Coordinates of C-alpha atoms in Angstrom, one line a residue:
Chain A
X131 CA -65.7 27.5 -43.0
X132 CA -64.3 29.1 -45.6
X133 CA -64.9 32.3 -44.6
X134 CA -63.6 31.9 -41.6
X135 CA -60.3 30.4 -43.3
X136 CA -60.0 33.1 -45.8
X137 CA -60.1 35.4 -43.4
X138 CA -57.5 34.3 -41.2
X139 CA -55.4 34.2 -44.1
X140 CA -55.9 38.0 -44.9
X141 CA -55.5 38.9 -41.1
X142 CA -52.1 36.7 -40.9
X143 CA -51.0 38.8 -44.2
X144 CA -52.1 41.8 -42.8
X145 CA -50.0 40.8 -39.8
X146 CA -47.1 40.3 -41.2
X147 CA -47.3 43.2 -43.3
X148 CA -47.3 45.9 -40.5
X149 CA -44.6 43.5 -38.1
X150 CA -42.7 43.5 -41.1
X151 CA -43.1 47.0 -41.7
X152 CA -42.2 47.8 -38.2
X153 CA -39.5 45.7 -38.1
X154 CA -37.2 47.3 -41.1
X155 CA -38.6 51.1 -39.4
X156 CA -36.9 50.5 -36.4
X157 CA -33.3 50.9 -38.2
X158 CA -33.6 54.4 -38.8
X159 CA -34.8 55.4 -34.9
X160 CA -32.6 55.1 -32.2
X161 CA -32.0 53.3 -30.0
X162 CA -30.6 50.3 -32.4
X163 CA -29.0 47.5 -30.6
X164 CA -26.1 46.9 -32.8
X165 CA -24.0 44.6 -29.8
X166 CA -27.1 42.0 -31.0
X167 CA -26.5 43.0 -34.7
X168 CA -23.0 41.4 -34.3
X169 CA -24.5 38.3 -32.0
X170 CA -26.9 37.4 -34.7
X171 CA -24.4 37.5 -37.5
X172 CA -22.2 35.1 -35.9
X173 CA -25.2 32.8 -34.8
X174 CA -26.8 33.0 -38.5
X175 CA -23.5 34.0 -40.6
X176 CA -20.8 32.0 -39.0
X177 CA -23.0 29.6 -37.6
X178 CA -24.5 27.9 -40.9
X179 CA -21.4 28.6 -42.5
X180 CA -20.4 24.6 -42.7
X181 CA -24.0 23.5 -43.7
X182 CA -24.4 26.1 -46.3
X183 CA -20.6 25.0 -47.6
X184 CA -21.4 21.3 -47.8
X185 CA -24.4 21.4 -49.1
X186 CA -23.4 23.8 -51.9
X187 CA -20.1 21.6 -52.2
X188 CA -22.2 18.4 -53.2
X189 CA -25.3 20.3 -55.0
X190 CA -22.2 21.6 -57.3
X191 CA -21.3 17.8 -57.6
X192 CA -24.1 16.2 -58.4
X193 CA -25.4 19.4 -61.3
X194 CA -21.6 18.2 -62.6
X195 CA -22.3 14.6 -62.6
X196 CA -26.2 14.7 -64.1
X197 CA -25.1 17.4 -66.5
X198 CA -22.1 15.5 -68.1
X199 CA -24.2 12.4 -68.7
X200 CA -26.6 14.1 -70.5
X201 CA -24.0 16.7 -72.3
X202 CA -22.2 13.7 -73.4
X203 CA -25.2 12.4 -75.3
X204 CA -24.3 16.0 -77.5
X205 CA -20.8 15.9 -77.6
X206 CA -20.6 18.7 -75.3
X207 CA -19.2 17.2 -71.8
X208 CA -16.9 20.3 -72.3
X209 CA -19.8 22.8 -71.4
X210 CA -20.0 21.1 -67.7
X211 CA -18.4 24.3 -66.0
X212 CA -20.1 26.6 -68.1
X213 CA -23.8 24.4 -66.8
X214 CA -22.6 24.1 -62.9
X215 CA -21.4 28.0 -62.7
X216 CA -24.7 29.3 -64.3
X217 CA -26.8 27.0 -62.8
X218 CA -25.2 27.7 -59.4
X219 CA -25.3 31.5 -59.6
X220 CA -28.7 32.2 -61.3
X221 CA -31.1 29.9 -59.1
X222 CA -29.5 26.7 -57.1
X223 CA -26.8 28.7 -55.2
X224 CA -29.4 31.4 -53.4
X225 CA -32.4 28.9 -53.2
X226 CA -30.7 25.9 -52.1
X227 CA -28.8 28.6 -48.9
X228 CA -32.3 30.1 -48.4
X229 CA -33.7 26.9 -47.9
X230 CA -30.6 25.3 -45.7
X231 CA -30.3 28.7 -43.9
X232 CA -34.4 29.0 -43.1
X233 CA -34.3 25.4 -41.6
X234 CA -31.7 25.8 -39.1
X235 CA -32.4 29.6 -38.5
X236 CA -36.2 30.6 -39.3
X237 CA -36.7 27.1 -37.0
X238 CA -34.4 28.4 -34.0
X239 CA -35.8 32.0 -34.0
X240 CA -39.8 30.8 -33.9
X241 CA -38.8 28.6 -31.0
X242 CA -36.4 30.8 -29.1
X243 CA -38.9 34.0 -29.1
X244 CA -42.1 31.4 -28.8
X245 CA -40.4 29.9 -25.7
X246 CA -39.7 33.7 -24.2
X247 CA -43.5 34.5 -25.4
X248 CA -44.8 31.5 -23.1
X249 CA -42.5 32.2 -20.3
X250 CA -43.8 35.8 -20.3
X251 CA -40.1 37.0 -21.3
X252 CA -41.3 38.9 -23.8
X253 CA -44.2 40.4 -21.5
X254 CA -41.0 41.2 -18.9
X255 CA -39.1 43.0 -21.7
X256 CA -41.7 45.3 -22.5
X257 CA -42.4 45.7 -18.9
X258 CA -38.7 46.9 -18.3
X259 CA -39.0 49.1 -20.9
X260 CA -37.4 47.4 -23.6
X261 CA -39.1 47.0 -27.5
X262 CA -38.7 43.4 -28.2
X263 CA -39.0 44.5 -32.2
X264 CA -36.0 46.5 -31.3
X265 CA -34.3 44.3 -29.4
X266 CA -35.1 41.1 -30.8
X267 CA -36.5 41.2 -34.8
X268 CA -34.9 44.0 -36.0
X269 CA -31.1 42.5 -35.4
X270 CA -32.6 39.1 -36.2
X271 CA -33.8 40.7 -39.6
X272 CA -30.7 42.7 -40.5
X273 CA -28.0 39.9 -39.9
X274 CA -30.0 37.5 -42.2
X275 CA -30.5 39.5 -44.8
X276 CA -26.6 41.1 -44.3
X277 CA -25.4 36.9 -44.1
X278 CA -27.2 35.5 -46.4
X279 CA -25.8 37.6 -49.2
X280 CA -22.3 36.2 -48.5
X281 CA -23.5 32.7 -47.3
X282 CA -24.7 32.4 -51.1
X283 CA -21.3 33.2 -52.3
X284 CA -19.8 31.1 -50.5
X285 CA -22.4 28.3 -51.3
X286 CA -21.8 29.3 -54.8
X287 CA -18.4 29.3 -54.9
X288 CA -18.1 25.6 -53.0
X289 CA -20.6 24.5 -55.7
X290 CA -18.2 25.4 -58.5
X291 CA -15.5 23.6 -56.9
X292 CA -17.7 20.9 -56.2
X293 CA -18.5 20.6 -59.7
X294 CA -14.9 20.8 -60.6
X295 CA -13.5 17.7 -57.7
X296 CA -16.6 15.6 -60.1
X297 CA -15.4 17.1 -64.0
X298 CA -11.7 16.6 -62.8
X299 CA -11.5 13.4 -60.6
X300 CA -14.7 11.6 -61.4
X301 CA -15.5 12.7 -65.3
X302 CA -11.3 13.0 -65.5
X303 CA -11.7 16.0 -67.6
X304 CA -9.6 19.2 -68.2
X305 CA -9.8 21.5 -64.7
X306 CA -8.8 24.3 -66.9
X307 CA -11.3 23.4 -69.1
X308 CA -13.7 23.2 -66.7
X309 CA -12.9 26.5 -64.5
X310 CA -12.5 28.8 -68.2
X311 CA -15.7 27.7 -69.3
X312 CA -17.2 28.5 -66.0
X313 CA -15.7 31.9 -65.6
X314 CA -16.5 32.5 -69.6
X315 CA -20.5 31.9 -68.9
X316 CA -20.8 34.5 -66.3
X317 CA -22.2 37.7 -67.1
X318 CA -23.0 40.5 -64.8
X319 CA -26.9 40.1 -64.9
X320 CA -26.6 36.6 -63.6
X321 CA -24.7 37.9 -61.0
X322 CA -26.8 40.3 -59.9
X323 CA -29.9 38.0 -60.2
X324 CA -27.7 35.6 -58.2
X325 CA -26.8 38.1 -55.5
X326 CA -30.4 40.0 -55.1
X327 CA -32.1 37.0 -54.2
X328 CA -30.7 36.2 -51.2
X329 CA -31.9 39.7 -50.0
X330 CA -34.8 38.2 -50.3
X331 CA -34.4 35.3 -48.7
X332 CA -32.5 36.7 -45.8
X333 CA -35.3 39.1 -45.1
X334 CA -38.1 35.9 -45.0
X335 CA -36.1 33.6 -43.3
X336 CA -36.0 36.2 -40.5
X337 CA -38.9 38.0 -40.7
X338 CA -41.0 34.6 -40.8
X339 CA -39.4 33.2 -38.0
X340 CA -39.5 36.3 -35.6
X341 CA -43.2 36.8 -36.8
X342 CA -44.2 32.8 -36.0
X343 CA -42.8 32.9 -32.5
X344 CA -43.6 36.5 -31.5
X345 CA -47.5 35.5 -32.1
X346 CA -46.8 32.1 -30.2
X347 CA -50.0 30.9 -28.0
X348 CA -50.9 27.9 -26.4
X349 CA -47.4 26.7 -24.0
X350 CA -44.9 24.5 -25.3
X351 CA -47.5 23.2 -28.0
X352 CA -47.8 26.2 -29.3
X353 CA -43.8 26.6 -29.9
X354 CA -43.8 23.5 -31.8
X355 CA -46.5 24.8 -34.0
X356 CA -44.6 27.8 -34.7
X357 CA -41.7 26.4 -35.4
X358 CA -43.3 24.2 -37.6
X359 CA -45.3 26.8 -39.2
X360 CA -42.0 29.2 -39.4
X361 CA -39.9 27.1 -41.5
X362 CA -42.6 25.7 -43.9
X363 CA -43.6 29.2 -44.8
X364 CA -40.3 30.7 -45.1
X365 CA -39.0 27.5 -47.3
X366 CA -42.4 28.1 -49.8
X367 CA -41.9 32.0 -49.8
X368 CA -38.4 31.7 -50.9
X369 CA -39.4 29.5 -53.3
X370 CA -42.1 31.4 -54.6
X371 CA -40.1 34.9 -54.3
X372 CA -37.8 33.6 -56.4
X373 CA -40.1 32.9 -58.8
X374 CA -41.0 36.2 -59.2
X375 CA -37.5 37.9 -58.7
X376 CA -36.3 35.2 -61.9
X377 CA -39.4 36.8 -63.8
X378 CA -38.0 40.0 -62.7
X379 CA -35.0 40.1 -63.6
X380 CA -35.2 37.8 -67.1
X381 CA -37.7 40.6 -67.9
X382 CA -35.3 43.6 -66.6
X383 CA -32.3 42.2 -68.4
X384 CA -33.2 40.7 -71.9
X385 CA -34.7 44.3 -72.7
Chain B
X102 CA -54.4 38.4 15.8
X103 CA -57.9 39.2 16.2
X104 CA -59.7 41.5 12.9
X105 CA -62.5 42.1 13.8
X106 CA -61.3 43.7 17.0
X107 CA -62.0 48.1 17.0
X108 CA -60.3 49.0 13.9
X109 CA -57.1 51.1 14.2
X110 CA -54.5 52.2 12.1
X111 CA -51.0 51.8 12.2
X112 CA -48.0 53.9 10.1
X113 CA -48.8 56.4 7.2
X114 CA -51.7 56.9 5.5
X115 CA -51.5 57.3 1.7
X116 CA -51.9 61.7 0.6
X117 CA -55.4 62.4 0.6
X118 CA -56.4 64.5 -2.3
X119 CA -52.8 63.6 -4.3
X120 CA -53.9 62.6 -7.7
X121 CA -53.3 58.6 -8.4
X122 CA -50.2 57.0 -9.2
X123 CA -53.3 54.4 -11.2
X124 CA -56.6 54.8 -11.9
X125 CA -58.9 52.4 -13.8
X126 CA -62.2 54.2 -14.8
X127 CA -65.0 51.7 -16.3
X128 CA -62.3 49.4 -18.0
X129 CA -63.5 46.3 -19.4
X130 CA -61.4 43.6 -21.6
X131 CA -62.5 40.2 -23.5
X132 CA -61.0 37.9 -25.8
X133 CA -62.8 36.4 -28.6
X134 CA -65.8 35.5 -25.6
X135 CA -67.0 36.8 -22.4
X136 CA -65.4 39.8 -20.4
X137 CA -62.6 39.1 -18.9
X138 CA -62.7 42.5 -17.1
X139 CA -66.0 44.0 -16.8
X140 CA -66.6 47.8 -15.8
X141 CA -63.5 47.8 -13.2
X142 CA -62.7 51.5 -11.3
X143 CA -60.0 51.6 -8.8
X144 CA -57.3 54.0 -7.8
X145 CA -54.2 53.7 -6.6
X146 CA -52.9 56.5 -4.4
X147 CA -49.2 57.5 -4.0
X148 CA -47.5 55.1 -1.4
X149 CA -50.8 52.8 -1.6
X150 CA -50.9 49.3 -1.3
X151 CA -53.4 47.4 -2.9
X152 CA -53.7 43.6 -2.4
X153 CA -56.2 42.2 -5.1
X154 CA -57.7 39.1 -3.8
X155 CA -60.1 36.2 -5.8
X156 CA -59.9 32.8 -6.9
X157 CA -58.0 32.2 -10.3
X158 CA -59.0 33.0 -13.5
X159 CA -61.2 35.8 -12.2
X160 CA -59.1 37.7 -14.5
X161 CA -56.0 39.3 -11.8
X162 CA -53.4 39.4 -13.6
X163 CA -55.0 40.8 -16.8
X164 CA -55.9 43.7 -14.9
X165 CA -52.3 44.2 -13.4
X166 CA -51.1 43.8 -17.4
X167 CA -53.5 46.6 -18.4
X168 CA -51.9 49.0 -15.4
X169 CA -48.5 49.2 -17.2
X170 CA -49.9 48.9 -20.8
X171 CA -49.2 45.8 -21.7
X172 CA -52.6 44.9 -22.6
X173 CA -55.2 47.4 -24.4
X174 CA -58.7 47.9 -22.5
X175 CA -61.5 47.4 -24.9
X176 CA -63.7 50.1 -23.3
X177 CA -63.3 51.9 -20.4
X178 CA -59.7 54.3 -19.4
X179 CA -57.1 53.9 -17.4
X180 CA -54.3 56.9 -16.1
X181 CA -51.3 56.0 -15.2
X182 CA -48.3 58.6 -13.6
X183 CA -51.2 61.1 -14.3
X184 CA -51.0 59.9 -18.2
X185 CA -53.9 58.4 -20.1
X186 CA -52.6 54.8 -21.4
X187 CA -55.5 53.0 -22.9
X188 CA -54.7 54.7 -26.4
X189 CA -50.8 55.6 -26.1
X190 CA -48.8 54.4 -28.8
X191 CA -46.1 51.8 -27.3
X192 CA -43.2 54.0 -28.3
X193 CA -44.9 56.5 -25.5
X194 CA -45.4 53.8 -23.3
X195 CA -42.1 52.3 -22.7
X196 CA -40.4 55.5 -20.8
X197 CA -43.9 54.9 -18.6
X198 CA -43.4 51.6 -18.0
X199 CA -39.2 52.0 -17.5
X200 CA -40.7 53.4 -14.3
X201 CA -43.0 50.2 -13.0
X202 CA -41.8 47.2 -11.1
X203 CA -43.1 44.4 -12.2
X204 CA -43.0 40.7 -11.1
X205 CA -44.2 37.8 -13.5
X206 CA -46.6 35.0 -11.4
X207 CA -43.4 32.8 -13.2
X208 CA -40.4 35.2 -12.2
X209 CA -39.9 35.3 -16.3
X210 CA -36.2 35.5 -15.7
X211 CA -34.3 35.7 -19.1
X212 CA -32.8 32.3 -19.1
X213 CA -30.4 33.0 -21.1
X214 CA -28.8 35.4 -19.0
X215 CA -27.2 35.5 -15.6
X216 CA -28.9 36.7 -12.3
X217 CA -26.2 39.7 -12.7
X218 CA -27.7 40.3 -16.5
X219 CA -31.2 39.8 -15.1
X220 CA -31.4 42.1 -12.4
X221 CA -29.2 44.5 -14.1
X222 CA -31.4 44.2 -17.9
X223 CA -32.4 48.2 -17.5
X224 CA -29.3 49.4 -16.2
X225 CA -27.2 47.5 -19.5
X226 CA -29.8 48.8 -21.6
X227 CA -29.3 52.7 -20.5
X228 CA -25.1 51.7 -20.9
X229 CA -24.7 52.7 -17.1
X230 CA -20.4 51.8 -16.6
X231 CA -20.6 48.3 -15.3
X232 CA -18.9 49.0 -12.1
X233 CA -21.6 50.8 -11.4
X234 CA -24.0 47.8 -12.5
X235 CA -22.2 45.0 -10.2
X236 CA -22.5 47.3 -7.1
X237 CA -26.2 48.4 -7.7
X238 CA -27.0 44.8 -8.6
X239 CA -25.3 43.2 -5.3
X240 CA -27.2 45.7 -3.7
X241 CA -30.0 44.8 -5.0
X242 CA -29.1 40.9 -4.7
X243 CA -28.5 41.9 -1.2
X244 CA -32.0 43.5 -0.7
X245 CA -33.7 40.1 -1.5
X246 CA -30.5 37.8 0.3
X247 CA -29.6 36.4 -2.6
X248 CA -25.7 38.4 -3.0
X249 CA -24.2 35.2 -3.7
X250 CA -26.1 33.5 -6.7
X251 CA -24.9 36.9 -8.8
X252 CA -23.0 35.0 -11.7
X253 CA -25.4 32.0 -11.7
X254 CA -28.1 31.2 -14.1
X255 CA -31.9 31.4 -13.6
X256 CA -32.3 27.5 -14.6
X257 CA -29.6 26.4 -12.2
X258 CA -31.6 28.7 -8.7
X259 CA -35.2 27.3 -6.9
X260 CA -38.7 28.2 -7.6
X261 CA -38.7 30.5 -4.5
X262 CA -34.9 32.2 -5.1
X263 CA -36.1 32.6 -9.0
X264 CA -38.8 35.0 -7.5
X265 CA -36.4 36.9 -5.2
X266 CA -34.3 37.3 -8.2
X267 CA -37.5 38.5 -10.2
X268 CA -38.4 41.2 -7.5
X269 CA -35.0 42.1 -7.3
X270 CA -35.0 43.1 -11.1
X271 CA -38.2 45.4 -10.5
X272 CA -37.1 46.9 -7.2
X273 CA -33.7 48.1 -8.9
X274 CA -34.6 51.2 -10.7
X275 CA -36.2 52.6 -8.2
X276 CA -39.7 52.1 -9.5
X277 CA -42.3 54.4 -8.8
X278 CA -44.9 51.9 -8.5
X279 CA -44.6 47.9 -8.3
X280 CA -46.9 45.3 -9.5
X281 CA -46.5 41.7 -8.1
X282 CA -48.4 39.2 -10.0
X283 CA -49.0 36.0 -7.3
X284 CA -45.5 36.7 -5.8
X285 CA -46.1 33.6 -3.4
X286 CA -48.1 31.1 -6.2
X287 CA -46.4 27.7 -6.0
X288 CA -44.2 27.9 -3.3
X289 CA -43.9 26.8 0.2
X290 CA -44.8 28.8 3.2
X291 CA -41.3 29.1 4.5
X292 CA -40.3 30.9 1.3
X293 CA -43.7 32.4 0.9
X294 CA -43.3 34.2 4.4
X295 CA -39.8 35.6 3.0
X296 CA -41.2 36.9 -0.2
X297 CA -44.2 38.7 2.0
X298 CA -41.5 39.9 3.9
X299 CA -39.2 41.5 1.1
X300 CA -43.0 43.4 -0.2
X301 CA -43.6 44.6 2.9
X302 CA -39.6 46.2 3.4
X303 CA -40.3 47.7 0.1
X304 CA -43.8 49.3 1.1
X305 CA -42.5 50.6 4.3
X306 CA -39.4 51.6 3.8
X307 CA -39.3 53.0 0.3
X308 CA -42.9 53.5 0.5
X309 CA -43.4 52.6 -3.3
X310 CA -47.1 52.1 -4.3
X311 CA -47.9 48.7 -5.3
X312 CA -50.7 46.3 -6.7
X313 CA -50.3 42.9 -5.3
X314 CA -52.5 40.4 -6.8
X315 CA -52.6 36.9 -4.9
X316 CA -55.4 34.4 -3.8
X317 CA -53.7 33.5 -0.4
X318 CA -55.7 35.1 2.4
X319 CA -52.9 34.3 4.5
X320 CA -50.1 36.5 2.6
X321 CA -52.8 39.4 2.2
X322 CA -53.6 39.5 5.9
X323 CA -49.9 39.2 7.0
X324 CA -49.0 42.8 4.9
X325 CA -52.0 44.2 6.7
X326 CA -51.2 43.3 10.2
X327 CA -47.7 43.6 10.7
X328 CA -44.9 45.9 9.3
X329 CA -40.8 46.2 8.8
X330 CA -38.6 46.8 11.7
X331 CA -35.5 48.0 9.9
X332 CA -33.8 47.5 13.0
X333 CA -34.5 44.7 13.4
X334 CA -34.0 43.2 10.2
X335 CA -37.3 41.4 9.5
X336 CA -40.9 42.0 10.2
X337 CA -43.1 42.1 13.6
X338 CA -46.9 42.2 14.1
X339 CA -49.2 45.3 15.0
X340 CA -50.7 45.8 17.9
X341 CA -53.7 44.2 18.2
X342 CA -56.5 45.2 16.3
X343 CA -54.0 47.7 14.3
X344 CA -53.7 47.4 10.3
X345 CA -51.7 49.4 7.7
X346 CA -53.9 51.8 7.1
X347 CA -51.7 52.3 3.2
X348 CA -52.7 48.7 2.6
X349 CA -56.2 48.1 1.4
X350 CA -58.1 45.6 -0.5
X351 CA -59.7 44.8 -3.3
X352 CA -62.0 41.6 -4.4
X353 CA -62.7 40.2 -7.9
X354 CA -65.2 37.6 -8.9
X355 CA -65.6 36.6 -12.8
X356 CA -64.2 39.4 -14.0
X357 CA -65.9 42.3 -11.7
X358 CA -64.7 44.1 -9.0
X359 CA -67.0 43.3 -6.4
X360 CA -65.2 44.4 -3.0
X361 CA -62.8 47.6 -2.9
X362 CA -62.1 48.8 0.9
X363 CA -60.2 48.1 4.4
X364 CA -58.9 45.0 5.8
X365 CA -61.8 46.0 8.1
X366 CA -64.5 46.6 5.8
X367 CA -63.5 43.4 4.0
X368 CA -63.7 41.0 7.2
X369 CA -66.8 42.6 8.0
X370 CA -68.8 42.4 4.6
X371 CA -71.8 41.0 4.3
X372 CA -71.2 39.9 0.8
X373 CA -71.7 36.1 0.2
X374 CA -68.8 35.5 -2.3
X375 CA -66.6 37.9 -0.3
X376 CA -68.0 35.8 2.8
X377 CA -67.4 32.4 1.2
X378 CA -63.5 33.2 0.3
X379 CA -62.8 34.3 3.6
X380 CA -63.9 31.0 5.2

């Protein structure tokens, strides 16, 4: 039994590794659809735009109002912006986007290409001549990893001004205050660690969700499975990838 | 009409000698369990038609998967255009199979995309100017009588017009060889008769070689005993005791390939399962 399970686990790894593999490859062979490039970037980049900005918009809020209670035990309520920006920027920012983006997108791409696997559209492609990893992953892949990047900006960016609508109209503190100490916190390796991430991220929440509902069996089941299977493994990869990238970069940058 | 009458051939009879459009030597197939294809040999010779008969799950439509390279024999090898498949890297393989026909047992029309979309899917993908597209694809639509549903959607057409639109998508290139996958499975005998029809215009006037899988007797026997009047528009019987002699037929029971001959030969055989089907 556990054999058997262990061994699964090092096929599906093994897997992934080569459809992975396969699926950044592609980019630097013709032909490259870039007409789907452009359809994927509006489906994942415009597309989760809102979600992405409202969540970020209230995460920013609620870091502002925890933070201030417990800074004002110190004295120190004026540190607010400097808590929300870095806190934003360095981890919430690119895990909380990863983990919005990979439920509405890993989720819709496992069950789109499952659904096409069960009808045999997949099959039909590749019978016409067409390489679905081409075709299908490869865009998929690109336009998450190209949207995420900005999607975390702008996540970041709603969650500083989230934090300010709490420190101005809630906490009624200074907004200058708030946005100088903000700004003054940043430096460029929590940028970068801020903005690297979501490479990451981008490149799991696609790559999962292509991978889950390319290898879809067993009819309209089986696409529920995937999906299922597609966004709980992105959501713990990002996690865990960001875990490591963290260690990474705390490790690159205090040297 | 009467088989078992003298045998006689009507039309062309496929090259003798010309090297196969396909040619399955010794293949056999499983997954995780028994065979699904055990030790299967056929050819199929240029402007051939070969009906594969048997009762489902006997493993058909694997073996017309494995013709285009869409599933890897375990053992055995298989030529295709001349060109050893079993092996080739799927880069290699989709320029082959750009130049097969095939129709899915469920149409596996790209729902998302209009009949126009769908029937024209290689033709977009080779960036052919899309004047060109709408009149090769009306012509197409036209082929199977369906020139009117060319802006509609796949969801919004019938079981029977979804198939139509399916053939039409393999017939439009020009293929070099078609493979229909239980072309008449689920629908009704009116429609059925129409699809039968549309194979049998394709086999005799573009004489394009073809594997048709199906377990209807009835579909099978019509292709063998009656042929397309282009002037007339539709198809008309034989004369008695005549049969294609480019259509030929194949039987498969639990995974083996058990009859491979003649309309003749095959109403004639003295095996038991091939007996049993028949009746």
């Amino acid at each position: 039994m556990f054999d058997k399970t262990a061994k699964k686990i090092v096929l599906t790894v093994q897997d992934y590794s080569l459809f992975s593999y396969r699926a950044a490859q592609n980019l630097f062979k013709p032909p490259i659809y870039w007409p789907e490039f452009l359809v994927q970037s509006d489906v994942i980049g415009f597309g989760s735009a809102s979600i992405v900005l409202l969540s970020g918009f209230f995460t920013g809020g609620v870091l502002a109002l925890q933070s201030a209670a417990t800074l004002s035990e110190f004295g120190a309520t004026a540190m607010t912006g400097r808590f929300v920006s870095l806190t934003m920027i360095r981890e919430l920012g690119p895990v909380l986007t990863g983990i919005m983006v990979s439920g509405r997108n890993a989720s819709s791409m496992a069950s789109e290409l499952g659904s096409m696997v069960v009808t045999e559209q997949i099959d039909a492609m590749r019978a016409l001549g067409v390489d679905p990893m081409r075709k299908l992953v490869t865009p998929r892949v690109c336009s998450c990893v190209a949207m995420l990047f900005f999607l975390t900006i702008l996540a970041n960016a709603f969650g500083i001004l989230g934090g300010g609508a709490v420190t101005v109209l809630m906490n009624h503190q200074d907004a200058n205050q708030y946005f100088s100490t903000a700004w003054e916190a940043l430096r460029y390796p929590d940028i970068i660690q801020g903005l690297v991430k979501p490479l990451f991220s981008g490149f799991i929440i696609a790559s999962i969700g292509c991978f889950y509902g390319m290898r879809t069996t067993g009819g309209t089941e089986g696409v529920g499975r995937s999906t299922i299977s597609a966004v709980v493994t992105a959501s713990v990869l990002i996690i865990f990838v960001d875990f490591l990238v963290t260690q990474v970069m705390l490790a690159t940058f205090s040297k | 009409m009467n088989l078992t009458a003298d045998h006689a051939t009507h039309g062309t009879a496929p090259a003798a000698g010309a090297e196969p459009v396909v040619a399955f030597s010794h293949v056999s197939i499983s997954f995780f369990g028994p065979p699904v294809l055990d030790d299967v040999s056929f050819t199929v010779a240029p402007g051939e038609t070969r009906i594969l008969l048997g009762p489902a799950g006997v493993g058909k439509s694997v073996l017309l998967k494995l013709a285009n390279g869409l599933l890897r024999p375990d053992e055995g090898s298989i030529r295709l255009f001349g060109q050893e498949i079993s092996h080739m890297k799927d880069e290699k393989l989709f320029p082959l199979r750009a130049r097969v026909g095939m129709v899915f047992q469920e149409s596996a029309l790209f729902d998302s995309l209009t009949v126009r979309d769908n029937v024209a899917y290689q033709l977009i993908g080779e960036r052919v100017p899309d004047d060109v597209i709408d009149a090769r694809v009306r012509e197409a639509l036209t082929f199977v009588g369906l020139a009117d549903t060319f802006g509609f959607f796949p969801g919004s057409l019938s079981g029977g017009m979804r198939r139509r639109v399916a053939i039409a998508r393999a017939l439009i290139h020009g293929p070099e060889l078609v493979l229909y996958d239980s072309p008449t499975g689920g629908l009704d005998p009116i429609t059925s008769t129409t699809i039968i029809e549309l194979i049998m215009k394709q086999r005799d006037v573009s004489r394009t070689p073809s594997i048709l899988v199906t377990h209807r007797l009835q579909d099978a026997f019509t292709l063998s005993t009656h042929r397309y009047d282009v002037e007339k528009g539709g198809m008309v019987p034989l004369p008695e005791g005549q049969t294609d002699p480019g259509t030929t037929f194949m039987m498969m029971e639990s995974g083996r390939l058990i009859f491979d001959g003649s309309v003749h030969d095959l109403v004639h055989s003295e095996d038991p399962f091939v007996k049993e089907f028949l009746e």
